[in-house]
XYZ file of C-alpha atoms in Angstrom:
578
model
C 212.169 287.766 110.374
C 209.617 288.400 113.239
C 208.552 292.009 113.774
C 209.356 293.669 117.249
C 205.896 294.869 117.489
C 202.408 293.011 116.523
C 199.168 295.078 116.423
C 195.876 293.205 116.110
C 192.483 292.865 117.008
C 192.411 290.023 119.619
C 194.947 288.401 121.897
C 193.423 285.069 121.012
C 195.313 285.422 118.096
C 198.599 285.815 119.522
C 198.007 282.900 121.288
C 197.641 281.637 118.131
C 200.376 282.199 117.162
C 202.634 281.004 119.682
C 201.155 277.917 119.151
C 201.853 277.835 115.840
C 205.131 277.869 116.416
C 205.806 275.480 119.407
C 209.407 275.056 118.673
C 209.845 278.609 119.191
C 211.767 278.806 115.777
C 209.904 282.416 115.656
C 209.425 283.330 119.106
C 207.061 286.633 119.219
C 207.226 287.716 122.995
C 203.506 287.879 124.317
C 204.674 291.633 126.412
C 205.873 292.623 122.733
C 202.165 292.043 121.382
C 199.257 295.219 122.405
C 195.725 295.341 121.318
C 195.006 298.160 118.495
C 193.039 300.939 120.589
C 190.851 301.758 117.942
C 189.369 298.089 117.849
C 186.043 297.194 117.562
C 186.525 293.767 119.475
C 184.256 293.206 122.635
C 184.594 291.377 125.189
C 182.651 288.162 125.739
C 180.228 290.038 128.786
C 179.077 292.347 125.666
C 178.198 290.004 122.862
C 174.757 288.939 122.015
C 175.487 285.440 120.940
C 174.949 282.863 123.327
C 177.853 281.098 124.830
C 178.770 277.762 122.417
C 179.289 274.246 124.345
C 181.028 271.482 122.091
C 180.463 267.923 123.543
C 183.415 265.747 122.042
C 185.124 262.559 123.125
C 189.340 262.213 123.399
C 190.774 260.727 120.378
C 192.942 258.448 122.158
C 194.898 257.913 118.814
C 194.442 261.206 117.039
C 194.685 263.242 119.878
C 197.698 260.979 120.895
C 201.062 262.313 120.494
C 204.275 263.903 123.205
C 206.913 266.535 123.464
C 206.759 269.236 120.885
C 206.503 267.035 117.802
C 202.671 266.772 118.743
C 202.530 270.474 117.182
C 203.426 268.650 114.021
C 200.504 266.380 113.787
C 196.363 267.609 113.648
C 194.735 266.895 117.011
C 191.088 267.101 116.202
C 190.334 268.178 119.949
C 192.923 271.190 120.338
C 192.175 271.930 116.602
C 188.593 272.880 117.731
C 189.920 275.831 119.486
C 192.032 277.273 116.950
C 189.415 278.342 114.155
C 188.846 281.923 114.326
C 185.251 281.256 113.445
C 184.013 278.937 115.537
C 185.040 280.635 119.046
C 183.911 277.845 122.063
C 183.420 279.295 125.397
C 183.139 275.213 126.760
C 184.620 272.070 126.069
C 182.687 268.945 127.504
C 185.392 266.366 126.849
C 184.668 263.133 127.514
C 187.012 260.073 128.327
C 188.035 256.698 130.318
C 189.963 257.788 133.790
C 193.026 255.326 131.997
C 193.708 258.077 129.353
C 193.817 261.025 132.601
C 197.146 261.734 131.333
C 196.343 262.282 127.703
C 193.211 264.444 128.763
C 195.792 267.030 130.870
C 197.867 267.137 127.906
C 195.150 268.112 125.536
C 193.646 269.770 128.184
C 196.687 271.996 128.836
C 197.436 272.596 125.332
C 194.048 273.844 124.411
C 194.925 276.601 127.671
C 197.479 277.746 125.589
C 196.028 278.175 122.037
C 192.336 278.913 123.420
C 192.420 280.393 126.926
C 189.013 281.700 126.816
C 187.821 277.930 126.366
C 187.216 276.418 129.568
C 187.458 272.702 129.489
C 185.433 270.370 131.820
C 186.219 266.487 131.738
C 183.759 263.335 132.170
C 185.064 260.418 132.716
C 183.020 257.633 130.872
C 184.019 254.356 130.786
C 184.106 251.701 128.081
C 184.904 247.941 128.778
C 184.495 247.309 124.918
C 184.467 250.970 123.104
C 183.290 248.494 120.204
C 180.345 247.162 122.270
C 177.536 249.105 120.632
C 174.907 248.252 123.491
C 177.327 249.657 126.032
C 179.046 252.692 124.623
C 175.302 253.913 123.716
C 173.815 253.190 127.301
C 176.764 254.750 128.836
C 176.771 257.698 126.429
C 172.938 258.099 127.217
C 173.784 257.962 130.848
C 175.602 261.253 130.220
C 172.986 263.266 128.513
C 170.426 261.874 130.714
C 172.490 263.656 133.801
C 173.986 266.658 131.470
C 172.371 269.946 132.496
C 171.189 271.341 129.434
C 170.310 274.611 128.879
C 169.240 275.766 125.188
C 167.433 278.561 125.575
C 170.698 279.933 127.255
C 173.592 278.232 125.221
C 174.305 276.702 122.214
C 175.349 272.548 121.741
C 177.628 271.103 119.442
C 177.954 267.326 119.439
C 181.982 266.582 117.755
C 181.453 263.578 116.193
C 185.454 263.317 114.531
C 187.129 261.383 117.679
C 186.183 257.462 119.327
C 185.450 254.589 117.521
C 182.900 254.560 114.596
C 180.578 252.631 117.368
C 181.040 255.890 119.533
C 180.267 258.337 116.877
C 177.101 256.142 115.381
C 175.931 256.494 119.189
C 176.725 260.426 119.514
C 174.755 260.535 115.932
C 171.693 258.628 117.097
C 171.200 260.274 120.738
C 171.658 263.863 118.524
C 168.955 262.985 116.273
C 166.443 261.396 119.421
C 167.224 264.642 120.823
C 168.766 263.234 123.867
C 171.616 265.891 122.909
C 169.482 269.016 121.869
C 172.908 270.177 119.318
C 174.225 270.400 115.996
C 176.945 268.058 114.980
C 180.210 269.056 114.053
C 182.546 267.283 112.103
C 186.538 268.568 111.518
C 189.800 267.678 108.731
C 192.639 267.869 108.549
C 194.231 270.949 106.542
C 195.210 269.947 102.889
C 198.998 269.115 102.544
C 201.340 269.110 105.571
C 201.122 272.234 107.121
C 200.141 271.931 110.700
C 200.483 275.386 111.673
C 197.323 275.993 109.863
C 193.839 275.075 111.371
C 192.121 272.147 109.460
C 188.015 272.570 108.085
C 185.060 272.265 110.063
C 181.263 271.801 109.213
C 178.360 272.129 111.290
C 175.550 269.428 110.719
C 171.787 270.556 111.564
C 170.060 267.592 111.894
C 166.491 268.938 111.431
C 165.374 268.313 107.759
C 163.634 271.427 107.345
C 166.389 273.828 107.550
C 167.312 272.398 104.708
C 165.336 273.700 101.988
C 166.657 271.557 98.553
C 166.507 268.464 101.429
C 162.812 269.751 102.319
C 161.894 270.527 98.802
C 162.642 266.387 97.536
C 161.420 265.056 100.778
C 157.950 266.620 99.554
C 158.635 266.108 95.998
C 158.906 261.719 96.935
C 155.581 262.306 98.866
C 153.661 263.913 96.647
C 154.976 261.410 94.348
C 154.228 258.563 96.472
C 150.727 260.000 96.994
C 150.112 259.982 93.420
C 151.719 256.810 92.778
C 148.854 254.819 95.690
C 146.357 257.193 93.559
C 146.926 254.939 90.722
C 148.277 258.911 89.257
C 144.832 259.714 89.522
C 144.276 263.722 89.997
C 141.537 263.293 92.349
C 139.582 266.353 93.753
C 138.468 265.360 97.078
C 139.760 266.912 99.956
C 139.292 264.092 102.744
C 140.140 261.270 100.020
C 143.258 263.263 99.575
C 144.041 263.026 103.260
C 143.625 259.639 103.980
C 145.621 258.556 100.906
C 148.109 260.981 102.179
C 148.125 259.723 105.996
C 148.567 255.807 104.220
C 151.574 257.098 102.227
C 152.780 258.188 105.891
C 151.929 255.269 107.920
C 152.839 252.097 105.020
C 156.327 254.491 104.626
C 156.980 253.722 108.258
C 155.306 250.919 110.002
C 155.565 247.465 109.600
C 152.039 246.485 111.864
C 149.260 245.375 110.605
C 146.635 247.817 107.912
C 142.769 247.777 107.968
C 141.445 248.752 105.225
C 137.526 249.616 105.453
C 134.900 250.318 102.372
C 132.414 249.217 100.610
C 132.810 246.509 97.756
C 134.317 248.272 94.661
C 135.928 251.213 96.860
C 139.292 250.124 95.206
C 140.732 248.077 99.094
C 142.135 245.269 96.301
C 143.961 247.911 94.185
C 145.675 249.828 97.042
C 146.771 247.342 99.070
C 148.730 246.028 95.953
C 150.009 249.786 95.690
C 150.926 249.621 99.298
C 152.712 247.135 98.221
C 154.618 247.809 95.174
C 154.946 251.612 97.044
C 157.182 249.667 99.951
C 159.061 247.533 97.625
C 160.224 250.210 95.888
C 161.799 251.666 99.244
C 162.505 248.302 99.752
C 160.959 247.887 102.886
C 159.645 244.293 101.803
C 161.688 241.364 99.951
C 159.163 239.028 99.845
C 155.849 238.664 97.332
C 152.432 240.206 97.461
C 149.810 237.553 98.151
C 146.330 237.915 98.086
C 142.928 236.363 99.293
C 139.542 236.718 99.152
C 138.298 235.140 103.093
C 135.034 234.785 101.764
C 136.219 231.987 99.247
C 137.847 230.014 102.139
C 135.503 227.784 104.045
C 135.943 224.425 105.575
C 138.832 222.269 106.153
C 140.424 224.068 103.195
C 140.663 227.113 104.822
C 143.400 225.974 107.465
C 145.120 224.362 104.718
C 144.776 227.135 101.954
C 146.364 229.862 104.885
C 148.983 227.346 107.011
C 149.374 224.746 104.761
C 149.608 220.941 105.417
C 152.092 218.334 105.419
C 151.175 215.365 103.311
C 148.526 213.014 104.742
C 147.414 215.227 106.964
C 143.914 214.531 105.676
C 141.950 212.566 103.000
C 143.380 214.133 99.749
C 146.855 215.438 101.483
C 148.836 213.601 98.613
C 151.734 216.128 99.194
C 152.651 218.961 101.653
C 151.240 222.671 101.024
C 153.315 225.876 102.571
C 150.364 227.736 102.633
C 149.804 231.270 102.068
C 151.242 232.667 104.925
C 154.809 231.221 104.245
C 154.226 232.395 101.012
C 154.296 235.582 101.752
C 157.489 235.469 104.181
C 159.149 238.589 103.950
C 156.704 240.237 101.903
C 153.129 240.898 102.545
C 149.496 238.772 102.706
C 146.372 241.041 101.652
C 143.104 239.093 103.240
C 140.283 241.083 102.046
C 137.064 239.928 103.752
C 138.619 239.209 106.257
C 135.193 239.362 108.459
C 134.312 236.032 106.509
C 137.123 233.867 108.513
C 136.370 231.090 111.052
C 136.830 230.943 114.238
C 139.922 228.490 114.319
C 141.384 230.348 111.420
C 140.981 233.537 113.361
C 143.326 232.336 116.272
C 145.656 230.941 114.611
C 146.063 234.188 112.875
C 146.593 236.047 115.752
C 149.085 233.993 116.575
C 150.845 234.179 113.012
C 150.175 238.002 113.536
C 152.112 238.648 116.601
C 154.696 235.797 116.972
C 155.325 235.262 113.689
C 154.583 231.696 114.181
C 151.808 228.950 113.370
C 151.229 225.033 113.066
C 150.484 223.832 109.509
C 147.811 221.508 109.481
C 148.614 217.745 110.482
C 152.249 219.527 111.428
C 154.493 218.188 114.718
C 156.065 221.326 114.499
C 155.981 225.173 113.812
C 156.585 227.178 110.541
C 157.430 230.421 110.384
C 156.924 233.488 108.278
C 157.750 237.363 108.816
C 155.249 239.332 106.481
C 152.936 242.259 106.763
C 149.443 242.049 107.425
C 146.343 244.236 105.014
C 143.253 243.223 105.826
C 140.091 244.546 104.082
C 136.248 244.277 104.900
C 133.071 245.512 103.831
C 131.247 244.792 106.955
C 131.434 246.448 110.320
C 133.645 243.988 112.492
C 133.084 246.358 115.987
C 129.780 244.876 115.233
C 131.099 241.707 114.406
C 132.711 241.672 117.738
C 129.437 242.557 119.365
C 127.779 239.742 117.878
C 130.174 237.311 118.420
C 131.573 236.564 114.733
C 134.954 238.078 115.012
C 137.301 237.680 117.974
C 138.008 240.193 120.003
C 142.057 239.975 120.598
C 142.321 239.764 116.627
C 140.689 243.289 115.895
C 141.895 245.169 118.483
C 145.468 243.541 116.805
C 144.445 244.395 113.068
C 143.021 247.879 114.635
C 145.748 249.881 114.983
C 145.852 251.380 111.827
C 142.282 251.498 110.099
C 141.316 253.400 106.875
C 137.974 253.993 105.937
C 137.519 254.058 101.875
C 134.493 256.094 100.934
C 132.329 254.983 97.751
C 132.419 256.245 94.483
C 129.049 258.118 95.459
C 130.505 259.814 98.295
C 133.193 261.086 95.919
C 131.427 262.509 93.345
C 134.671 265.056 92.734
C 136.518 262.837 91.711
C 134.321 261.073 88.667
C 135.755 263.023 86.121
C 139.458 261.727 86.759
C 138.924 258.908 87.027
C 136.640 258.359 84.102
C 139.793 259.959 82.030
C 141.374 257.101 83.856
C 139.203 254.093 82.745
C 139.816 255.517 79.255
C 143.157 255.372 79.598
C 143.030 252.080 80.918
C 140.601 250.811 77.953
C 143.371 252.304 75.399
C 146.325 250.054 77.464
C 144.526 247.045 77.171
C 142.747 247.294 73.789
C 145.710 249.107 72.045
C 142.757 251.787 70.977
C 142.887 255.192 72.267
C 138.891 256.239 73.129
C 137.484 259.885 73.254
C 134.117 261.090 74.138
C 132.704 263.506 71.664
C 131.621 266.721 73.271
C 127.986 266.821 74.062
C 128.306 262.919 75.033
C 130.520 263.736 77.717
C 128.619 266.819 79.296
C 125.717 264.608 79.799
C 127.681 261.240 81.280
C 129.494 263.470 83.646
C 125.934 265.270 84.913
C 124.596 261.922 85.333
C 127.343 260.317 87.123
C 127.670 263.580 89.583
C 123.994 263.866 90.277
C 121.668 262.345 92.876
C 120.036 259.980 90.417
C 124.115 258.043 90.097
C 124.044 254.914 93.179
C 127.099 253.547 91.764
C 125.802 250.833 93.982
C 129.091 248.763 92.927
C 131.323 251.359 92.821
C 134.710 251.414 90.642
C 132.909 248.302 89.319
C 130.031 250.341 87.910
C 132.021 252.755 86.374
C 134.395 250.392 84.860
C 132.166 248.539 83.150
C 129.988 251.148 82.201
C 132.997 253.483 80.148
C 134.329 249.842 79.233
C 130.699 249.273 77.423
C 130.477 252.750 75.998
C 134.568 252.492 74.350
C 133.625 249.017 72.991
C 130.359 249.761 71.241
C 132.422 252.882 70.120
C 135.390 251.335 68.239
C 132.560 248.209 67.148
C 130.863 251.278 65.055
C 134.162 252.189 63.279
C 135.005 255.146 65.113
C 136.371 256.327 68.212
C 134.640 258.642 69.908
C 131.393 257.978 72.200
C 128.265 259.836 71.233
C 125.258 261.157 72.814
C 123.553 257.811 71.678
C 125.778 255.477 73.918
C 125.880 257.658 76.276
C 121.873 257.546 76.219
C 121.936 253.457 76.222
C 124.175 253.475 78.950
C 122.721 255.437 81.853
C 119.781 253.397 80.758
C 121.580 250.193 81.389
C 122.700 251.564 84.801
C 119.674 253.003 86.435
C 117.990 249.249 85.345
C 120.843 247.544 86.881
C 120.571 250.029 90.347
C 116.638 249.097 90.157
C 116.894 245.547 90.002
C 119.362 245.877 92.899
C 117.041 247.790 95.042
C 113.815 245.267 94.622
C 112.000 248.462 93.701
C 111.811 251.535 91.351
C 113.543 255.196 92.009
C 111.218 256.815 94.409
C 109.324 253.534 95.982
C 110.346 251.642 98.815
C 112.789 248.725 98.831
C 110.826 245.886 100.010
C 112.868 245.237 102.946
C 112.443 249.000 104.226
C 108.706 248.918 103.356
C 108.367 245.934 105.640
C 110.463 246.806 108.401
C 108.175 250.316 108.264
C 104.618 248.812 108.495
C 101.632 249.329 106.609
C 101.689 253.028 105.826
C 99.348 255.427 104.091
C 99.879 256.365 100.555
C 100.930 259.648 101.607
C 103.756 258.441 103.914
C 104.624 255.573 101.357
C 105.183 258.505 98.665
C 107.140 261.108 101.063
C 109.261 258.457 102.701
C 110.472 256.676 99.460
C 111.884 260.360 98.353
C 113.586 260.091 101.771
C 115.103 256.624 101.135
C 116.485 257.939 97.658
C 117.390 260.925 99.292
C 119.420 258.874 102.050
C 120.827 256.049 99.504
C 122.590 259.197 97.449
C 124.301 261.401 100.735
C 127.460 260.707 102.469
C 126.157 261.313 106.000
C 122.706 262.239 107.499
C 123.621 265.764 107.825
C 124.291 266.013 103.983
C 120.986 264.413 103.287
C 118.701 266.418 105.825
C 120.939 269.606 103.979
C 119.195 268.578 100.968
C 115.890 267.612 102.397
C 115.306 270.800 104.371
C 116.562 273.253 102.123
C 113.834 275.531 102.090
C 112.899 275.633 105.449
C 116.038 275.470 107.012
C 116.801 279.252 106.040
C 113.855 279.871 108.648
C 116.234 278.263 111.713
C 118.885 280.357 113.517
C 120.558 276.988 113.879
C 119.246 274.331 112.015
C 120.032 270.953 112.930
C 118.905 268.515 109.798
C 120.715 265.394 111.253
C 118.965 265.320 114.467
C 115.271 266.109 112.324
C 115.579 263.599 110.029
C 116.688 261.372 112.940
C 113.557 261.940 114.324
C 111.639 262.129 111.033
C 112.682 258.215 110.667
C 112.340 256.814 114.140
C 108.585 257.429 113.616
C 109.085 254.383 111.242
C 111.217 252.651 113.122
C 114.355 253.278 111.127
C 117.894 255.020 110.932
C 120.369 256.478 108.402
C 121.865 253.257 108.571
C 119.310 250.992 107.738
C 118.649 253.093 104.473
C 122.659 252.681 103.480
């Protein structure tokens, strides 16, 4: 039995409830319902919370429905306005002008549950609702013209009504921002009871509001990091960076990489990480093929990267695919890619950008889709310059360009990854190899001082812990001691000599005769420059070192720019001396 009087807190909810009850089975008079005078409602002139806009399209099926049955069935659209908790001051409801007589329905309904909702109507038409092309263009056509205002209201996007076509679209423009909102997504109530509201959920769209989201989303880069590390802990800051910056870039672009260092920086190794790192996202389906450009020349170049089709020269027994169909759908690692020929070079642009090329002795095309890395040791801008390398092709391969320092210029990181090379000696030789205290102090000062070129980088060190481990287990034990340890830095500083044409501290012949005839004096003090030069990153860090002393003199020392001028006295720069 209804009561004769009904005292509550907000006439919405009377409204409510009359519409709760359609069929009038228990009609509550809206003159026998008075707001409680002690209430602490306010009106919507004194809240603080902006004013909330929902953007939603008609369910032409859900929302569907005549006569006083509809108040039987869920609506999604007039089920917005009946949650207590989610209080909309607008309605943007879109639809086609045929379903005008649906919308006044809805439209009328939602008056009577919701007055304080003010509904506006947009009509958007749809000559395929299915036709993804068109339902987005049209869609964007609307929040291109909508008036937005978000510093004075707040947007959500109902994504529950229209075809699954019309609710990827709403997704996709919320995301790009084109609809600065939240999305919100509504049910049904559980069981048959559709005098009861159904659920709704609120969808923020930016990541970082999200903190267990936020928290794995770092978690896979720092894991991805690590993983192009080769799980090496490495110390240096700006090695850190870049590495970090490649996760970023191989994560989401499929363009061409440049990878930049000096032979035995590791370009081989990461690239295959690259690799493996976007197969496991799977990102590429296709293999991981790799070649050296510098072992190409000749006819067999063309052949070895396009292919052939048999008898397309003196030899052509059968047809070749090449390397480049080889690595369809996957990606093709050139490393030296400076040492390519000039035909080779334009038909790689071509291959680069249309996906397209003509094996050799071919009538017609092949094609492959893969991803181009492509390392070099040499400068190609140069190369350009010169003449060597084609223009078009760098500025193609340019895009993304990562410059891998030495092994010198991380000195940091020599520790890990000597714990690294040990570990790798122990996977390979089934022998796990220690250094014995004193033995390692004394490697490690070595490999972190001045006096360590590492001259062929990863290579160097490799082979020199790879020595040291197998002399180790050859004397029964195994641990390194201070005696291989001894032998070896030794072995290195004779194999850095015979490299340079000239002992630490003396002039490599090639800078000695590109300098002149000096005088003793200048022989001796510019061969401590050289070695001085040969062991820094940059020319500041070796004028740092240089000028020590007197540089605590200078208000503002500039060391570059006077050993810049130190060296143009004999004709020579930094870079001559790397």
């Amino acid at each position: 039995m209804c009561p004769n009087l009904l005292l509550i807190n907000d006439l919405r909810t009377a409204q409510r409830i009359v519409a709760k009850n359609p069929a009038n089975r228990y009609p509550i008079p809206l003159d026998k319902i008075t707001r409680r005078q002690d209430s602490m409602a306010t009106t919507k002139k004194d809240q603080s919370h902006k004013p909330l806009v929902v953007i939603g399209l008609l369910g032409t099926t859900l929302d569907g429905g005549g006569g006083v049955q509809r108040w039987e069935r869920w609506r999604p659209t007039v089920d917005l306005c009946r949650h207590d908790d989610l209080v909309i001051d607008r309605l943007e409801l879109l639809h086609q002008e045929k379903f005008n007589k649906l919308g006044d329905t809805v439209t009328a309904d939602i008056a009577r549950c919701s007055p304080e909702t003010q509904v506006r109507r947009h009509m958007v038409e749809f000559a395929n609702p299915w036709d993804f092309q068109e339902v987005y263009g049209t869609l964007l056509d609307f929040a291109r013209a909508y008036r937005f205002d978000p510093d004075k209201e707040d947007y959500l996007v109902h994504i529950t009504t229209g075809t699954h076509v019309s609710q990827i679209c709403l997704f996709l423009l919320t995301e790009a921002r084109w609809l600065p909102a939240r999305l919100l997504q509504t049910a049904p109530p559980g069981g048959h009871r559709p005098s009861t509201p159904g659920t709704h959920a609120i969808i923020d769209l930016d990541l970082s509001q999200y903190d267990r989201i936020a928290s794995r989303f770092m978690q896979q880069t720092t894991e991805s990091v690590s993983f192009l590390k080769s799980g090496i802990d490495t110390k240096s800051a700006a090695f850190n960076a870049l590495i970090g910056r490649i996760e970023r870039v191989a994560g989401a672009s499929k363009a061409p990489i440049l990878l930049i260092g000096p032979t035995g920086a590791g370009k081989s190794q990461l690239a295959r990480r690259i690799y493996e790192l976007k197969k496991t996202r799977r990102q590429v389906l296709g293999a991981f093929v790799e070649v050296n450009c510098a072992t190409l020349r000749g006819d067999a170049a063309m052949s070895t990267l396009f292919g052939h089709v048999k008898g397309a020269f003196t030899g052509a027994v059968s047809a070749r695919p090449g390397l480049l169909r080889a690595a369809d759908k996957g990606m093709l690692f050139l490393d030296e890619i400076g040492e390519l020929g000039a035909d080779e070079q334009a038909m790689l642009l071509r291959a680069v950008e249309e996906k397209r090329f003509l094996p050799v002795g071919a009538d017609g095309e092949a094609a492959s889709d893969f991803q181009l890395l492509a390392g070099t040791n040499c400068d190609l801008q140069r190369a350009v310059i010169d003449g060597r390398f084609r223009e078009d092709l760098f500025a193609r391969i340019n895009l993304w360009t990562f410059n891998l320092p030495g092994l010198k210029d991380r000195r940091e990181d020599l520790e890990p990854n000597i714990e690294y090379e040990l570990a790798q000696f122990a996977r390979n030789h089934g022998t796990k190899v220690t250094f014995n205290k004193e033995a390692r102090a004394k490697f490690l000062a070595f490999a972190q001082s001045p006096e360590a070129l590492w001259r062929r980088n990863f290579r160097d060190l490799n082979a020199s812990i790879s020595r040291m481990a197998t002399l180790a287990v050859a004397a029964g034990g195994a641990r390194i001691g201070l005696e291989d340890v001894n032998a070896e830095i030794a072995a290195l500083a004779a194999s850095w000599q015979d490299i340079s044409g000239a002992p630490q501290g003396e002039l490599p012949e090639a800078v000695a005769a590109k300098a002149g005839e000096l005088d003793v004096f200048d022989r001796v003090q510019l061969a401590e420059v050289v070695r001085v030069c040969q062991a820094a990153s940059t020319i500041s860090d070796a004028g740092r070192t240089l000028f020590a002393a007197s540089r605590k003199t200078k208000k503002a020392p500039n060391d570059a720019d006077r050993l810049r001028k130190y060296l143009a006295r004999f004709s020579l720069t930094f870079d001559d001396l790397r």
